[in-house]
mmCIF file of C-alpha atoms and ligand atoms in Angstrom:
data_model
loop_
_atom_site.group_PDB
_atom_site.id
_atom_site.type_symbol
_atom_site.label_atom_id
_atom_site.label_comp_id
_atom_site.label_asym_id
_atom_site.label_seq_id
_atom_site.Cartn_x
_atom_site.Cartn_y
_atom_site.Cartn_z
ATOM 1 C CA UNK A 16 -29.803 -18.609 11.569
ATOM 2 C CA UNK A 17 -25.945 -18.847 11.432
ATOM 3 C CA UNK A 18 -24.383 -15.329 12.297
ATOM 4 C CA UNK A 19 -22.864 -13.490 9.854
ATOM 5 C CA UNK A 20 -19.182 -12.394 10.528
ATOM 6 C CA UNK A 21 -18.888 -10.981 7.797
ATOM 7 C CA UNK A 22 -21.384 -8.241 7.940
ATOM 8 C CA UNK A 23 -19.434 -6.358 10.871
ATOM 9 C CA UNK A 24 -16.246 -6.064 8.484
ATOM 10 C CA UNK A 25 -14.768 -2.916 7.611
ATOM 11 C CA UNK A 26 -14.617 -2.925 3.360
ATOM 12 C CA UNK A 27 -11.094 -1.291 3.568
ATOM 13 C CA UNK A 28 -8.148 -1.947 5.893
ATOM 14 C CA UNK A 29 -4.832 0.050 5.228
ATOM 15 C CA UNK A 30 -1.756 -0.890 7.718
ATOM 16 C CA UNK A 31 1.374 0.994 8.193
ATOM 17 C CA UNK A 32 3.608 -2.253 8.785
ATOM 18 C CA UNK A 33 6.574 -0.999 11.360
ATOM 19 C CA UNK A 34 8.396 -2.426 14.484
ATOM 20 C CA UNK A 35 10.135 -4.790 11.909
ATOM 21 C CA UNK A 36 13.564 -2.949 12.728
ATOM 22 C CA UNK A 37 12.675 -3.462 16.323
ATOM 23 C CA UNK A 38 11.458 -7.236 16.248
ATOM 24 C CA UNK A 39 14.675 -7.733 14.869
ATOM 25 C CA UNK A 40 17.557 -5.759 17.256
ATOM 26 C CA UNK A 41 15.100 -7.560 19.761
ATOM 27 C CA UNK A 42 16.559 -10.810 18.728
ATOM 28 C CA UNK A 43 20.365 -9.889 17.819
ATOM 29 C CA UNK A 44 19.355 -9.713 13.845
ATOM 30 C CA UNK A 45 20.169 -7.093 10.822
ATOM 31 C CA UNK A 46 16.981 -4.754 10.207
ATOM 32 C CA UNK A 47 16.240 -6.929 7.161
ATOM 33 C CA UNK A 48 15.772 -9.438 9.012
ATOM 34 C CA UNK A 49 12.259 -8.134 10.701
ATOM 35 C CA UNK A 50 11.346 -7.066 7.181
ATOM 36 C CA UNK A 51 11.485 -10.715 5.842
ATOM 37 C CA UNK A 52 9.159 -11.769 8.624
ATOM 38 C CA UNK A 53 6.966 -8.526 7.481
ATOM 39 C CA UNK A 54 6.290 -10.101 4.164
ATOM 40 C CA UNK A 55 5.934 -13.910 5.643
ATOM 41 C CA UNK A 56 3.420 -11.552 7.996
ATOM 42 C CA UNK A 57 1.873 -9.725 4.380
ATOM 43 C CA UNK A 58 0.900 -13.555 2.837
ATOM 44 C CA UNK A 59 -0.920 -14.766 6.395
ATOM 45 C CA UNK A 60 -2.857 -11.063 6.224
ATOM 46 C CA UNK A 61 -3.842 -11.164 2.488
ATOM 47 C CA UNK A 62 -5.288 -14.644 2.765
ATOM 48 C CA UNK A 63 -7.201 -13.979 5.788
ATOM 49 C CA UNK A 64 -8.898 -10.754 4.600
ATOM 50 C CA UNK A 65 -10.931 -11.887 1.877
ATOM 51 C CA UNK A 66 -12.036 -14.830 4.054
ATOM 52 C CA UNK A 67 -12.888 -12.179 7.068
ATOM 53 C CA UNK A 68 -14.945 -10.360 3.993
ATOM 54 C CA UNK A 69 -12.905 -7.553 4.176
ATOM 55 C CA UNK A 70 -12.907 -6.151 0.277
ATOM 56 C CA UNK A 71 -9.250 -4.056 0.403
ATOM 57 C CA UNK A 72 -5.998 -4.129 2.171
ATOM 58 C CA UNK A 73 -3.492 -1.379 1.899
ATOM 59 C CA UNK A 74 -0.143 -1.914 2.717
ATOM 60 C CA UNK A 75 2.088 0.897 3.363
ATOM 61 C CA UNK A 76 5.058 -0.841 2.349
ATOM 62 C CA UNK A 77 8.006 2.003 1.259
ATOM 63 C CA UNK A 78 7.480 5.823 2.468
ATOM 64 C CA UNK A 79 8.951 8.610 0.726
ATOM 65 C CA UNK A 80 10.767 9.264 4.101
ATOM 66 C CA UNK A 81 12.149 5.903 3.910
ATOM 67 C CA UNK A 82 15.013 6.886 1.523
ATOM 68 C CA UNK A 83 16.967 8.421 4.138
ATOM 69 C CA UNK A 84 17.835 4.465 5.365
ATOM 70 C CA UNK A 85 20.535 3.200 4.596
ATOM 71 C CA UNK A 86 21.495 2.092 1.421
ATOM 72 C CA UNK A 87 22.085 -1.414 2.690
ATOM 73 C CA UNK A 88 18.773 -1.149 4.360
ATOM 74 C CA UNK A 89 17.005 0.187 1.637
ATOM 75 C CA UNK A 90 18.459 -2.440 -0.939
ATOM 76 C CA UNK A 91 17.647 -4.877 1.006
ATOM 77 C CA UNK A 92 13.609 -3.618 1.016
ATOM 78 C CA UNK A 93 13.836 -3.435 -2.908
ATOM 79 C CA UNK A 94 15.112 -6.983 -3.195
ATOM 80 C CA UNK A 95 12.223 -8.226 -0.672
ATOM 81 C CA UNK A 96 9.957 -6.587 -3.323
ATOM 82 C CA UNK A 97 11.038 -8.014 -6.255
ATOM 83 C CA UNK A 98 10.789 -11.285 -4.552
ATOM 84 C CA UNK A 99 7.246 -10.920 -3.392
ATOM 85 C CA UNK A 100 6.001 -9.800 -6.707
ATOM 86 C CA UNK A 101 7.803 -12.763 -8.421
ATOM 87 C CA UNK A 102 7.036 -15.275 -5.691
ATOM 88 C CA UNK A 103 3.240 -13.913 -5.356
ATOM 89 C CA UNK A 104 2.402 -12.996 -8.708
ATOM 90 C CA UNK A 105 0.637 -17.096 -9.618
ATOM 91 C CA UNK A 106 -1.012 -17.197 -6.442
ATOM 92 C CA UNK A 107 -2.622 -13.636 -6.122
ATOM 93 C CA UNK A 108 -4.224 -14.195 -9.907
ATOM 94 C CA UNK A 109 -5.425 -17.559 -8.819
ATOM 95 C CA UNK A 110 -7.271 -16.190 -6.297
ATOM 96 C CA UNK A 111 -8.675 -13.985 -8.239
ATOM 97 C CA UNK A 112 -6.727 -10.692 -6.368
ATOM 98 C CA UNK A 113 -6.600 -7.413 -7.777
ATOM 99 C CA UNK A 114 -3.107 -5.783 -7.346
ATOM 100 C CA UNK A 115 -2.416 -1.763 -7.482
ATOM 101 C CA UNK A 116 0.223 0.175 -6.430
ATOM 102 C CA UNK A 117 0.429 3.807 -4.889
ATOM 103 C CA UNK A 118 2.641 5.937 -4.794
ATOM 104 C CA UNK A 119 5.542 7.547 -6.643
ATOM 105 C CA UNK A 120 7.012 5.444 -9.563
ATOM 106 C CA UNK A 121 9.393 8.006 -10.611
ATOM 107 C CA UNK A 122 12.716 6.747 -7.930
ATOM 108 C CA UNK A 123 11.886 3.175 -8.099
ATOM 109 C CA UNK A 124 14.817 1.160 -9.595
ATOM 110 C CA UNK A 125 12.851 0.687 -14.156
ATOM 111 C CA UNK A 126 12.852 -3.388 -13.259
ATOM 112 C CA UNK A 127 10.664 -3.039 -10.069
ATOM 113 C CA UNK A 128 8.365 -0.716 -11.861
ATOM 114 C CA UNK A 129 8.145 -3.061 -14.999
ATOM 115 C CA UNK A 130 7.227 -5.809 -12.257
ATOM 116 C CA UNK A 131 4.830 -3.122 -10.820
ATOM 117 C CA UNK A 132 3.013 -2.509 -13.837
ATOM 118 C CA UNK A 133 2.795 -5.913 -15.312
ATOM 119 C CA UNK A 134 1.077 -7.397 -12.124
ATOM 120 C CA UNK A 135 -1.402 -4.332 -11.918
ATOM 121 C CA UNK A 136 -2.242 -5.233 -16.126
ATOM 122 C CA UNK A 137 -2.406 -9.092 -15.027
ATOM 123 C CA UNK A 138 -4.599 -8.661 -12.085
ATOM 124 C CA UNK A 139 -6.738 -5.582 -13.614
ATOM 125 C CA UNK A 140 -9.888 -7.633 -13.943
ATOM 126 C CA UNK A 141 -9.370 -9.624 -10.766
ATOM 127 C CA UNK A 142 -12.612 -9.152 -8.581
ATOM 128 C CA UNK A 143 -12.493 -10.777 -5.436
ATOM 129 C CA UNK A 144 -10.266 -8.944 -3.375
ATOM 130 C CA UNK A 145 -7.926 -5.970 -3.750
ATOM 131 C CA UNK A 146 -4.257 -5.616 -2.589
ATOM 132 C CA UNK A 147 -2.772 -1.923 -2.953
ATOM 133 C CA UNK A 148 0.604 -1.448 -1.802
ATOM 134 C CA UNK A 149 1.663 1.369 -1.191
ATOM 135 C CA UNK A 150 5.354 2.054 -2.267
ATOM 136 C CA UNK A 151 7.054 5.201 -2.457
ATOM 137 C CA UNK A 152 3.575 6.526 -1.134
ATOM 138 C CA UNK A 153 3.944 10.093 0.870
ATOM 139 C CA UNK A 154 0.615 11.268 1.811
ATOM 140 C CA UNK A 155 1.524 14.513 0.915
ATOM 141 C CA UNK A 156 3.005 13.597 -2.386
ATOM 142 C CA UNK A 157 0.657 12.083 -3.617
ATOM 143 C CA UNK A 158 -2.060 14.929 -2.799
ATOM 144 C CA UNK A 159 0.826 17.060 -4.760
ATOM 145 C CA UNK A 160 0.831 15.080 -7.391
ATOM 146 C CA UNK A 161 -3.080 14.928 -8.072
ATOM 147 C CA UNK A 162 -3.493 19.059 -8.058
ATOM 148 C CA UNK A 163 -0.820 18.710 -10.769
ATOM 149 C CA UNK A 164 -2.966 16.843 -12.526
ATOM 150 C CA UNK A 165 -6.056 19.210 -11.860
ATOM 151 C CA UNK A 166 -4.142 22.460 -12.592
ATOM 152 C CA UNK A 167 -2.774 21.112 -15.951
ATOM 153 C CA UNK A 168 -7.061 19.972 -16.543
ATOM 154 C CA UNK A 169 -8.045 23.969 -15.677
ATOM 155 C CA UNK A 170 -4.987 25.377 -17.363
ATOM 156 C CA UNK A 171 -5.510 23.417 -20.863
ATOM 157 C CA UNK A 172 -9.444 24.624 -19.778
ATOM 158 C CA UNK A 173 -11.051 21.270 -19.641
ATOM 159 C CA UNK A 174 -11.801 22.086 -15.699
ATOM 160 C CA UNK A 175 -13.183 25.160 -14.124
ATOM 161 C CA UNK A 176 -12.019 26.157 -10.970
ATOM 162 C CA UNK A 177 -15.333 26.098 -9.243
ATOM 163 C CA UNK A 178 -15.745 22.242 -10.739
ATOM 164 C CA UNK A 179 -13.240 21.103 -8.438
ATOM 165 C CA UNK A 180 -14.942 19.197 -5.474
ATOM 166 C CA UNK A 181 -14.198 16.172 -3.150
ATOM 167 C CA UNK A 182 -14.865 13.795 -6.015
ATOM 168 C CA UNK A 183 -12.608 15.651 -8.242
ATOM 169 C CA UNK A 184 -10.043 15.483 -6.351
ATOM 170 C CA UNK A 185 -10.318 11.287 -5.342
ATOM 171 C CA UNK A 186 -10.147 10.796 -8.906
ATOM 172 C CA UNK A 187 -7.300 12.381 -9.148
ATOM 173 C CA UNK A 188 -5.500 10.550 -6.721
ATOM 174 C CA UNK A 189 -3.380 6.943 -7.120
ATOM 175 C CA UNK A 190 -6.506 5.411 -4.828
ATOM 176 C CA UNK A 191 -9.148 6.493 -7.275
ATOM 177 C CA UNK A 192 -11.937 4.444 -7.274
ATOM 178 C CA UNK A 193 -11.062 2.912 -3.796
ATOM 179 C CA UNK A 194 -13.381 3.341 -1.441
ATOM 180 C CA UNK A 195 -11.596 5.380 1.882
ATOM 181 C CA UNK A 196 -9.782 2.779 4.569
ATOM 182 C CA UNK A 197 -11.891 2.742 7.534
ATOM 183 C CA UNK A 198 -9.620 1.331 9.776
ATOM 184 C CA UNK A 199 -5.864 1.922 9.603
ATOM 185 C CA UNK A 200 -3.800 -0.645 11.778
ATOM 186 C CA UNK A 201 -0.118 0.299 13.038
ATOM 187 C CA UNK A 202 1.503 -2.943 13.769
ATOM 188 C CA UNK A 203 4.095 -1.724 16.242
ATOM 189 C CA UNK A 204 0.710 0.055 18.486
ATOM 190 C CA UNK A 205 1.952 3.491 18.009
ATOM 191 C CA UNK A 206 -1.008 6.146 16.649
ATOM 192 C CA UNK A 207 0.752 8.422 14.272
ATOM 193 C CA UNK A 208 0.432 8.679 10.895
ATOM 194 C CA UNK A 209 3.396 9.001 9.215
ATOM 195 C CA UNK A 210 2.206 10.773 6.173
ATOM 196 C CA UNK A 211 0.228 7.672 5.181
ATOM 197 C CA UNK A 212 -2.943 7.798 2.739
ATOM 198 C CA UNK A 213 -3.636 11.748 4.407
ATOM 199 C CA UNK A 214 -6.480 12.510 2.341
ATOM 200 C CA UNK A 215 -7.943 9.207 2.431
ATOM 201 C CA UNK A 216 -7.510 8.732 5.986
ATOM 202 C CA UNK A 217 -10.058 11.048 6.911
ATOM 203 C CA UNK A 218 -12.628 8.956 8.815
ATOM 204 C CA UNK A 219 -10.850 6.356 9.408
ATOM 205 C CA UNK A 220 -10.247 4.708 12.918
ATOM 206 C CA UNK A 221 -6.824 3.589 14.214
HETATM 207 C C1 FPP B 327 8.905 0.162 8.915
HETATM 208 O O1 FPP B 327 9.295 -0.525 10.110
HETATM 209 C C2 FPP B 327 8.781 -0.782 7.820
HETATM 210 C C3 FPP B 327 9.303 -0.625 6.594
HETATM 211 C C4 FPP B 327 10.033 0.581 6.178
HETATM 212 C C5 FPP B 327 9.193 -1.666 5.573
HETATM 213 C C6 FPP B 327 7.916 -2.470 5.570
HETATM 214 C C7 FPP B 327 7.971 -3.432 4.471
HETATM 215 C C8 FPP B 327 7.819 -4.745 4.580
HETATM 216 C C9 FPP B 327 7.486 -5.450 5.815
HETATM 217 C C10 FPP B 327 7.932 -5.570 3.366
HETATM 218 C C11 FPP B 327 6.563 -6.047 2.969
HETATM 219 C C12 FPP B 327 6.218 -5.696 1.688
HETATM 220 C C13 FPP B 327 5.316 -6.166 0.816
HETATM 221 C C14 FPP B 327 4.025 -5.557 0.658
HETATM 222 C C15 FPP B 327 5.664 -7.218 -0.076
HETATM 223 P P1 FPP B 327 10.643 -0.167 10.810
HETATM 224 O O2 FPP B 327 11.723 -0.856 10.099
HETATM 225 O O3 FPP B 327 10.723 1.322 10.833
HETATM 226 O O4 FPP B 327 10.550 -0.751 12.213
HETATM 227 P P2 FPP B 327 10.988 0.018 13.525
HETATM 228 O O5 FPP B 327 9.933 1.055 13.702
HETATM 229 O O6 FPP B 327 10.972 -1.033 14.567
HETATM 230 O O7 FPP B 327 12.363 0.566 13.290
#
């Protein structure tokens, strides 16, 4: 019987995608120049994961720490963005990829959002494979942001206090319904976390 690769996959792979700025200075470039061969890097990874039977990528692709860059630098990121999403957006519904976002959307630039939200409605009832990027994503905001959510549910009295469990709160967050990453990947080999996917990241390896 052939063996099956597939079966030893893990269903969820997040990556925190740094050493761009470093790949670059490396080579005598600008900073934006490592992050344009992080999203040539972003196409090779999300066609290989569906065909390694992996079910979810999550990119961590903009950090709520990552406004204190420069503004050139951080320009720069927002153009790559709107590029990708207007570049991508044929292929990833072809192949039948689901696209969601996570993370803040209040601070993005109202075009990039618009983009945001259009390829999340167009790729809603995609199937195959799921891309979440994670953009304007703080761990910590976004764990902020969910007990918002819960404490307006108990004070309006549609949730008891006591009702609020583990489940509550995952469906609460941006990731709801995604199953936890079980492996989270950071490309330049350093371990920390960086305020990435906190709750989530629970069990995951590194
Ligand atoms: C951190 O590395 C990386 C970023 C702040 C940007 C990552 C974003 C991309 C590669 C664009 C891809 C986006 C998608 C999903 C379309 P760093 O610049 O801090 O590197 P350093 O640690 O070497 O300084």
């Amino acid at each position: 019987m052939p063996k099956d690769d597939t079966a030893k996959q893990p269903e969820h792979v997040a990556i925190i995608m740094d050493g761009n700025g470093r790949w670059a200075r490396r080579r005598g470039l600008p900073r934006i120049a490592g992050h344009k061969r992080g999203v040539e890097t972003v196409r090779k990874i999300v066609d290989a994961c569906p065909e390694l039977g992996i079910k979810y990528l999550t990119l961590f692709a903009f950090s709520t720490e990552n406004w204190k860059r420069s503004s050139e630098e951080i320009d720069g990121l927002m153009q790559l963005f709107r590029l990708y999403m207007t570049r991508e957006a044929e292929k990833l519904k072809r192949e039948d990829v689901r696209v969601r976002f996570l993370g803040r959307r209040e601070g993005l630039a109202p075009d990039i959002v618009d983009m945001m939200e259009n390829l999340e409605a167009e790729t809603a009832d995609r199937t195959r494979f799921g891309l979440n990027v994670a953009l304007n994503h703080g761990g910590r905001d976004e764990i902020s942001r969910a007990m918002q959510r819960i404490a307006r549910k108990v004070s309006d009295g549609a949730l008891q206090p006591d009702a609020i469990t583990e489940e509550v709160i995952n469906a609460h967050l941006d990731s709801a319904g995604l199953p936890d990453p079980c492996l989270i990947v950071r490309t330049s080999g350093e371990f920390r976390i960086s305020n990435f996917l906190l709750w989530q990241a629970a069990c995951a390896e590194s």
